[in-house]
PDB file of C-alpha atoms in Angstrom:
ATOM      1  CA  ASP S   1      16.676 106.195  -8.481  1.00  0.00           C
ATOM      2  CA  THR S   2      17.683 109.519  -9.769  1.00  0.00           C
ATOM      3  CA  GLU S   3      14.236 110.859 -10.651  1.00  0.00           C
ATOM      4  CA  VAL S   4      12.446 113.719 -10.095  1.00  0.00           C
ATOM      5  CA  THR S   5       8.800 112.877 -10.819  1.00  0.00           C
ATOM      6  CA  GLN S   6       6.140 115.518 -11.249  1.00  0.00           C
ATOM      7  CA  THR S   7       2.342 114.854 -11.806  1.00  0.00           C
ATOM      8  CA  PRO S   8       0.289 116.007 -13.803  1.00  0.00           C
ATOM      9  CA  LYS S   9       2.197 116.404 -17.198  1.00  0.00           C
ATOM     10  CA  HIS S  10      -0.476 118.736 -18.405  1.00  0.00           C
ATOM     11  CA  LEU S  11      -3.301 120.500 -16.577  1.00  0.00           C
ATOM     12  CA  VAL S  12      -5.844 122.794 -17.726  1.00  0.00           C
ATOM     13  CA  MET S  13      -8.019 124.868 -15.020  1.00  0.00           C
ATOM     14  CA  GLY S  14     -10.387 127.770 -15.015  1.00  0.00           C
ATOM     15  CA  MET S  15      -9.648 131.035 -12.684  1.00  0.00           C
ATOM     16  CA  THR S  16     -11.859 129.733 -10.111  1.00  0.00           C
ATOM     17  CA  ASN S  17     -10.620 126.079  -9.855  1.00  0.00           C
ATOM     18  CA  LYS S  18      -8.352 124.710  -6.986  1.00  0.00           C
ATOM     19  CA  LYS S  19      -5.599 122.294  -8.081  1.00  0.00           C
ATOM     20  CA  SER S  20      -2.057 120.845  -6.932  1.00  0.00           C
ATOM     21  CA  LEU S  21       0.789 119.998  -8.775  1.00  0.00           C
ATOM     22  CA  LYS S  22       3.231 117.050  -7.059  1.00  0.00           C
ATOM     23  CA  CYS S  23       6.592 116.360  -7.179  1.00  0.00           C
ATOM     24  CA  GLU S  24       8.447 113.467  -5.636  1.00  0.00           C
ATOM     25  CA  GLN S  25      12.124 112.279  -5.441  1.00  0.00           C
ATOM     26  CA  HIS S  26      13.860 109.527  -3.789  1.00  0.00           C
ATOM     27  CA  MET S  27      17.508 110.438  -3.893  1.00  0.00           C
ATOM     28  CA  GLY S  28      17.356 111.322  -0.326  1.00  0.00           C
ATOM     29  CA  HIS S  29      18.060 115.158  -1.188  1.00  0.00           C
ATOM     30  CA  ARG S  30      17.218 117.391   1.361  1.00  0.00           C
ATOM     31  CA  ALA S  31      16.427 120.629  -0.541  1.00  0.00           C
ATOM     32  CA  MET S  32      13.574 121.103  -2.880  1.00  0.00           C
ATOM     33  CA  TYR S  33      12.457 123.786  -5.399  1.00  0.00           C
ATOM     34  CA  TRP S  34       9.567 125.206  -7.222  1.00  0.00           C
ATOM     35  CA  TYR S  35      10.444 127.012 -10.794  1.00  0.00           C
ATOM     36  CA  LYS S  36       8.341 128.754 -13.127  1.00  0.00           C
ATOM     37  CA  GLN S  37       9.299 128.855 -16.582  1.00  0.00           C
ATOM     38  CA  LYS S  38       7.461 130.882 -19.421  1.00  0.00           C
ATOM     39  CA  ALA S  39       8.154 130.008 -23.027  1.00  0.00           C
ATOM     40  CA  LYS S  40      11.569 130.837 -24.362  1.00  0.00           C
ATOM     41  CA  LYS S  41      12.494 132.069 -20.844  1.00  0.00           C
ATOM     42  CA  PRO S  42      14.859 130.577 -18.050  1.00  0.00           C
ATOM     43  CA  PRO S  43      13.159 129.169 -15.150  1.00  0.00           C
ATOM     44  CA  GLU S  44      12.317 131.804 -12.442  1.00  0.00           C
ATOM     45  CA  LEU S  45      12.588 130.586  -8.690  1.00  0.00           C
ATOM     46  CA  MET S  46       9.354 130.588  -6.691  1.00  0.00           C
ATOM     47  CA  PHE S  47      10.060 128.566  -3.466  1.00  0.00           C
ATOM     48  CA  VAL S  48      12.887 126.681  -1.789  1.00  0.00           C
ATOM     49  CA  TYR S  49      12.332 123.841   1.091  1.00  0.00           C
ATOM     50  CA  SER S  50      15.399 123.059   2.899  1.00  0.00           C
ATOM     51  CA  TYR S  51      15.015 120.269   5.607  1.00  0.00           C
ATOM     52  CA  GLU S  52      11.344 120.301   5.185  1.00  0.00           C
ATOM     53  CA  LYS S  53      11.058 124.065   5.988  1.00  0.00           C
ATOM     54  CA  LEU S  54      10.389 126.784   3.706  1.00  0.00           C
ATOM     55  CA  SER S  55      13.818 128.696   3.418  1.00  0.00           C
ATOM     56  CA  ILE S  56      13.031 131.250   0.451  1.00  0.00           C
ATOM     57  CA  ASN S  57       9.842 132.656  -1.206  1.00  0.00           C
ATOM     58  CA  GLU S  58      10.408 134.803  -4.090  1.00  0.00           C
ATOM     59  CA  SER S  59       7.873 137.149  -3.185  1.00  0.00           C
ATOM     60  CA  VAL S  60       5.380 134.623  -5.012  1.00  0.00           C
ATOM     61  CA  PRO S  61       1.629 135.761  -4.898  1.00  0.00           C
ATOM     62  CA  SER S  62      -0.538 133.937  -2.387  1.00  0.00           C
ATOM     63  CA  ARG S  63      -2.721 132.157  -5.215  1.00  0.00           C
ATOM     64  CA  PHE S  64       0.494 129.762  -5.062  1.00  0.00           C
ATOM     65  CA  SER S  65       0.797 127.740  -1.749  1.00  0.00           C
ATOM     66  CA  PRO S  66       3.887 125.428  -1.532  1.00  0.00           C
ATOM     67  CA  GLU S  67       3.689 122.422   0.923  1.00  0.00           C
ATOM     68  CA  CYS S  68       6.536 120.006   1.602  1.00  0.00           C
ATOM     69  CA  PRO S  69       4.909 117.081   3.506  1.00  0.00           C
ATOM     70  CA  ASN S  70       8.164 115.189   4.134  1.00  0.00           C
ATOM     71  CA  SER S  71      11.606 115.117   2.426  1.00  0.00           C
ATOM     72  CA  SER S  72      10.606 113.345  -0.541  1.00  0.00           C
ATOM     73  CA  LEU S  73       7.269 115.219  -1.575  1.00  0.00           C
ATOM     74  CA  LEU S  74       6.620 118.735  -2.413  1.00  0.00           C
ATOM     75  CA  ASN S  75       3.188 119.981  -3.387  1.00  0.00           C
ATOM     76  CA  LEU S  76       2.491 123.403  -5.134  1.00  0.00           C
ATOM     77  CA  HIS S  77      -1.100 124.385  -4.438  1.00  0.00           C
ATOM     78  CA  LEU S  78      -3.191 126.626  -6.637  1.00  0.00           C
ATOM     79  CA  HIS S  79      -6.076 128.581  -6.452  1.00  0.00           C
ATOM     80  CA  ALA S  80      -7.906 131.610  -8.406  1.00  0.00           C
ATOM     81  CA  LEU S  81      -5.077 131.690 -11.029  1.00  0.00           C
ATOM     82  CA  GLN S  82      -4.592 134.296 -13.922  1.00  0.00           C
ATOM     83  CA  PRO S  83      -4.162 133.285 -17.353  1.00  0.00           C
ATOM     84  CA  GLU S  84      -0.623 135.024 -17.363  1.00  0.00           C
ATOM     85  CA  ASP S  85       0.082 132.070 -14.709  1.00  0.00           C
ATOM     86  CA  SER S  86       0.013 129.720 -17.761  1.00  0.00           C
ATOM     87  CA  ALA S  87       3.649 128.265 -17.683  1.00  0.00           C
ATOM     88  CA  LEU S  88       5.956 125.361 -17.375  1.00  0.00           C
ATOM     89  CA  TYR S  89       6.107 124.821 -13.389  1.00  0.00           C
ATOM     90  CA  LEU S  90       9.481 122.776 -12.744  1.00  0.00           C
ATOM     91  CA  CYS S  91      10.480 121.264  -9.659  1.00  0.00           C
ATOM     92  CA  ALA S  92      13.668 120.489  -8.546  1.00  0.00           C
ATOM     93  CA  SER S  93      15.978 118.670  -5.783  1.00  0.00           C
ATOM     94  CA  SER S  94      19.572 119.270  -4.550  1.00  0.00           C
ATOM     95  CA  GLN S  95      21.628 117.139  -2.092  1.00  0.00           C
ATOM     96  CA  ASP S  96      21.453 120.244   0.407  1.00  0.00           C
ATOM     97  CA  GLY S  97      20.014 123.386   0.403  1.00  0.00           C
ATOM     98  CA  PRO S  98      20.877 126.886  -0.619  1.00  0.00           C
ATOM     99  CA  ASN S  99      24.514 128.155   0.744  1.00  0.00           C
ATOM    100  CA  SER S 100      25.752 124.536   0.671  1.00  0.00           C
ATOM    101  CA  ALA S 101      28.824 123.344  -1.043  1.00  0.00           C
ATOM    102  CA  ASN S 102      26.772 121.880  -3.955  1.00  0.00           C
ATOM    103  CA  THR S 103      24.078 124.858  -4.388  1.00  0.00           C
ATOM    104  CA  GLY S 104      23.618 124.929  -8.259  1.00  0.00           C
ATOM    105  CA  GLU S 105      23.445 121.154  -8.575  1.00  0.00           C
ATOM    106  CA  LEU S 106      19.942 120.868  -9.350  1.00  0.00           C
ATOM    107  CA  PHE S 107      17.929 117.553 -10.365  1.00  0.00           C
ATOM    108  CA  PHE S 108      14.845 118.558 -12.400  1.00  0.00           C
ATOM    109  CA  GLY S 109      11.545 116.962 -13.125  1.00  0.00           C
ATOM    110  CA  GLU S 110      10.084 117.069 -16.489  1.00  0.00           C
ATOM    111  CA  GLY S 111       7.550 119.639 -15.582  1.00  0.00           C
ATOM    112  CA  SER S 112       3.963 120.322 -15.309  1.00  0.00           C
ATOM    113  CA  ARG S 113       2.642 122.615 -17.954  1.00  0.00           C
ATOM    114  CA  LEU S 114      -0.164 124.635 -16.606  1.00  0.00           C
ATOM    115  CA  THR S 115      -2.739 126.246 -18.645  1.00  0.00           C
ATOM    116  CA  VAL S 116      -5.150 128.816 -16.977  1.00  0.00           C
ATOM    117  CA  LEU S 117      -8.245 129.464 -18.900  1.00  0.00           C
TER     118      LEU S 117
ATOM    119  CA  GLY R   1      24.444 141.640  -7.723  1.00  0.00           C
ATOM    120  CA  ASN R   2      25.719 138.646  -9.500  1.00  0.00           C
ATOM    121  CA  SER R   3      24.426 138.049 -13.248  1.00  0.00           C
ATOM    122  CA  VAL R   4      24.948 135.723 -16.163  1.00  0.00           C
ATOM    123  CA  THR R   5      25.147 136.664 -19.649  1.00  0.00           C
ATOM    124  CA  GLN R   6      25.035 134.530 -22.620  1.00  0.00           C
ATOM    125  CA  MET R   7      24.788 135.142 -26.362  1.00  0.00           C
ATOM    126  CA  GLU R   8      21.542 135.322 -27.944  1.00  0.00           C
ATOM    127  CA  GLY R   9      20.453 132.893 -30.129  1.00  0.00           C
ATOM    128  CA  PRO R  10      19.201 130.785 -31.985  1.00  0.00           C
ATOM    129  CA  VAL R  11      22.193 129.381 -33.105  1.00  0.00           C
ATOM    130  CA  THR R  12      22.146 127.075 -36.319  1.00  0.00           C
ATOM    131  CA  LEU R  13      24.833 124.701 -37.271  1.00  0.00           C
ATOM    132  CA  SER R  14      25.368 122.184 -39.373  1.00  0.00           C
ATOM    133  CA  GLU R  15      26.084 118.464 -38.065  1.00  0.00           C
ATOM    134  CA  GLU R  16      30.104 117.995 -37.177  1.00  0.00           C
ATOM    135  CA  ALA R  17      30.450 121.723 -37.360  1.00  0.00           C
ATOM    136  CA  PHE R  18      32.288 123.232 -34.003  1.00  0.00           C
ATOM    137  CA  LEU R  19      30.453 124.802 -31.549  1.00  0.00           C
ATOM    138  CA  THR R  20      30.946 127.626 -29.161  1.00  0.00           C
ATOM    139  CA  ILE R  21      28.284 129.591 -26.888  1.00  0.00           C
ATOM    140  CA  ASN R  22      29.476 132.306 -24.969  1.00  0.00           C
ATOM    141  CA  CYS R  23      28.762 132.950 -21.219  1.00  0.00           C
ATOM    142  CA  THR R  24      30.305 135.656 -18.954  1.00  0.00           C
ATOM    143  CA  TYR R  25      29.360 136.201 -15.477  1.00  0.00           C
ATOM    144  CA  THR R  26      29.477 139.247 -12.779  1.00  0.00           C
ATOM    145  CA  ALA R  27      29.656 137.800  -9.414  1.00  0.00           C
ATOM    146  CA  THR R  28      30.861 139.374  -5.935  1.00  0.00           C
ATOM    147  CA  GLY R  29      32.316 136.196  -4.522  1.00  0.00           C
ATOM    148  CA  TYR R  30      33.721 132.975  -5.916  1.00  0.00           C
ATOM    149  CA  PRO R  31      30.888 131.120  -7.378  1.00  0.00           C
ATOM    150  CA  SER R  32      30.341 127.659  -9.044  1.00  0.00           C
ATOM    151  CA  LEU R  33      29.594 127.709 -12.851  1.00  0.00           C
ATOM    152  CA  PHE R  34      27.266 125.407 -14.689  1.00  0.00           C
ATOM    153  CA  TRP R  35      25.785 124.569 -17.966  1.00  0.00           C
ATOM    154  CA  TYR R  36      22.272 123.274 -18.075  1.00  0.00           C
ATOM    155  CA  VAL R  37      20.542 121.668 -21.222  1.00  0.00           C
ATOM    156  CA  GLN R  38      16.941 121.527 -21.889  1.00  0.00           C
ATOM    157  CA  TYR R  39      15.828 119.151 -24.651  1.00  0.00           C
ATOM    158  CA  PRO R  40      12.198 119.710 -26.109  1.00  0.00           C
ATOM    159  CA  GLY R  41       9.549 119.061 -23.866  1.00  0.00           C
ATOM    160  CA  GLU R  42      11.501 118.095 -20.646  1.00  0.00           C
ATOM    161  CA  GLY R  43      12.910 119.570 -17.732  1.00  0.00           C
ATOM    162  CA  LEU R  44      16.812 120.883 -17.345  1.00  0.00           C
ATOM    163  CA  GLN R  45      19.473 118.466 -16.900  1.00  0.00           C
ATOM    164  CA  LEU R  46      22.852 119.501 -15.492  1.00  0.00           C
ATOM    165  CA  LEU R  47      25.655 119.329 -18.281  1.00  0.00           C
ATOM    166  CA  LEU R  48      28.561 119.886 -16.709  1.00  0.00           C
ATOM    167  CA  LYS R  49      30.219 122.250 -13.947  1.00  0.00           C
ATOM    168  CA  ALA R  50      33.451 123.810 -12.462  1.00  0.00           C
ATOM    169  CA  THR R  51      33.745 125.088  -9.198  1.00  0.00           C
ATOM    170  CA  LYS R  52      36.997 127.065  -9.069  1.00  0.00           C
ATOM    171  CA  ALA R  53      39.113 128.999 -11.500  1.00  0.00           C
ATOM    172  CA  ASP R  54      40.625 126.700 -14.131  1.00  0.00           C
ATOM    173  CA  ASP R  55      38.713 124.023 -13.418  1.00  0.00           C
ATOM    174  CA  LYS R  56      37.402 122.536 -16.776  1.00  0.00           C
ATOM    175  CA  GLY R  57      34.116 120.682 -16.653  1.00  0.00           C
ATOM    176  CA  SER R  58      33.298 118.103 -19.432  1.00  0.00           C
ATOM    177  CA  ASN R  59      30.488 115.725 -20.323  1.00  0.00           C
ATOM    178  CA  LYS R  60      29.204 114.294 -23.491  1.00  0.00           C
ATOM    179  CA  GLY R  61      31.952 115.790 -25.603  1.00  0.00           C
ATOM    180  CA  PHE R  62      31.028 119.376 -24.350  1.00  0.00           C
ATOM    181  CA  GLU R  63      33.564 121.218 -22.456  1.00  0.00           C
ATOM    182  CA  ALA R  64      33.791 124.815 -20.455  1.00  0.00           C
ATOM    183  CA  THR R  65      36.925 125.942 -18.634  1.00  0.00           C
ATOM    184  CA  TYR R  66      36.131 128.609 -15.592  1.00  0.00           C
ATOM    185  CA  ARG R  67      38.169 131.714 -16.385  1.00  0.00           C
ATOM    186  CA  LYS R  68      38.375 134.074 -13.643  1.00  0.00           C
ATOM    187  CA  GLU R  69      40.561 136.551 -15.330  1.00  0.00           C
ATOM    188  CA  THR R  70      37.908 137.014 -18.060  1.00  0.00           C
ATOM    189  CA  THR R  71      35.035 136.157 -15.977  1.00  0.00           C
ATOM    190  CA  SER R  72      33.714 133.886 -18.702  1.00  0.00           C
ATOM    191  CA  PHE R  73      32.642 130.133 -18.783  1.00  0.00           C
ATOM    192  CA  HIS R  74      32.054 129.594 -22.774  1.00  0.00           C
ATOM    193  CA  LEU R  75      30.634 126.178 -23.583  1.00  0.00           C
ATOM    194  CA  GLU R  76      32.566 124.125 -26.636  1.00  0.00           C
ATOM    195  CA  LYS R  77      31.999 121.009 -28.519  1.00  0.00           C
ATOM    196  CA  GLY R  78      34.262 119.841 -31.427  1.00  0.00           C
ATOM    197  CA  SER R  79      31.901 117.908 -33.562  1.00  0.00           C
ATOM    198  CA  VAL R  80      28.040 118.390 -32.989  1.00  0.00           C
ATOM    199  CA  GLN R  81      25.207 116.143 -33.739  1.00  0.00           C
ATOM    200  CA  VAL R  82      21.426 116.812 -34.544  1.00  0.00           C
ATOM    201  CA  SER R  83      20.407 115.287 -31.054  1.00  0.00           C
ATOM    202  CA  ASP R  84      22.376 118.147 -29.610  1.00  0.00           C
ATOM    203  CA  SER R  85      19.496 120.459 -30.668  1.00  0.00           C
ATOM    204  CA  ALA R  86      18.213 122.004 -27.368  1.00  0.00           C
ATOM    205  CA  VAL R  87      17.952 125.058 -25.347  1.00  0.00           C
ATOM    206  CA  TYR R  88      21.604 125.692 -23.271  1.00  0.00           C
ATOM    207  CA  PHE R  89      21.801 127.889 -19.959  1.00  0.00           C
ATOM    208  CA  CYS R  90      24.843 129.058 -18.347  1.00  0.00           C
ATOM    209  CA  ALA R  91      24.136 129.426 -14.884  1.00  0.00           C
ATOM    210  CA  LEU R  92      26.130 130.394 -11.516  1.00  0.00           C
ATOM    211  CA  SER R  93      25.590 129.695  -7.777  1.00  0.00           C
ATOM    212  CA  ASP R  94      26.737 131.468  -4.986  1.00  0.00           C
ATOM    213  CA  ASP R  95      23.948 131.465  -2.354  1.00  0.00           C
ATOM    214  CA  LYS R  96      21.614 130.822  -4.924  1.00  0.00           C
ATOM    215  CA  ILE R  97      21.496 129.785  -8.629  1.00  0.00           C
ATOM    216  CA  ILE R  98      21.061 132.629 -11.157  1.00  0.00           C
ATOM    217  CA  PHE R  99      20.262 131.335 -14.876  1.00  0.00           C
ATOM    218  CA  GLY R 100      21.353 133.043 -18.071  1.00  0.00           C
ATOM    219  CA  LYS R 101      18.578 133.498 -20.755  1.00  0.00           C
ATOM    220  CA  GLY R 102      19.364 130.613 -22.446  1.00  0.00           C
ATOM    221  CA  THR R 103      20.653 129.975 -25.863  1.00  0.00           C
ATOM    222  CA  ARG R 104      18.800 127.688 -28.250  1.00  0.00           C
ATOM    223  CA  LEU R 105      20.747 125.636 -30.508  1.00  0.00           C
ATOM    224  CA  HIS R 106      19.422 124.142 -33.835  1.00  0.00           C
ATOM    225  CA  ILE R 107      21.747 121.558 -35.667  1.00  0.00           C
ATOM    226  CA  LEU R 108      20.762 120.762 -39.248  1.00  0.00           C
ATOM    227  CA  PRO R 109      21.493 117.067 -40.514  1.00  0.00           C
TER     228      PRO R 109
END
């Protein structure tokens, strides 16, 4: 099994809603990532969890709240989002965390396309 | 700081044409270099990688050679297919991964 699975594939929410994006991998990877990708742009790193601990937060607004319940699961809780937060949210995993020999070998899910009204 | 610069797109080619997508980098250390591909409606997939100078990464007919003297990692393919239409991202990793802006490739039948 070499997949990273993200749910839901599409999400529409209002600015007062609370919703969550979910990501799962069963490759035994120890690092998991959230990226945000706007149209025709490269992915922008949001958060990195390494061995289930938050190791990188790229100054993301607090309306985005990550959670790593175990080494296979990664959630992104969304609250009070703005229309400009509409984007494709990509989850990725890697065998080891940042600063490891295979940093950069990321396995991506297909993404959750979020629309904030 | 580290950075990646790749050629602006879109690049439009006919099927069976030769492809080059240029990528240059700036890095203080000795990064690993990558090409990722993103097909429409999908996430990114690792296409190939090289971890040290003069290494050549290859996959699915694509190749790229890590050139330290020119700080480049150009992507090449001898004969492209319609199914190669996608966005290609050059990337480097040192302590974390940095992506280039992406090059959109259109292959016409």
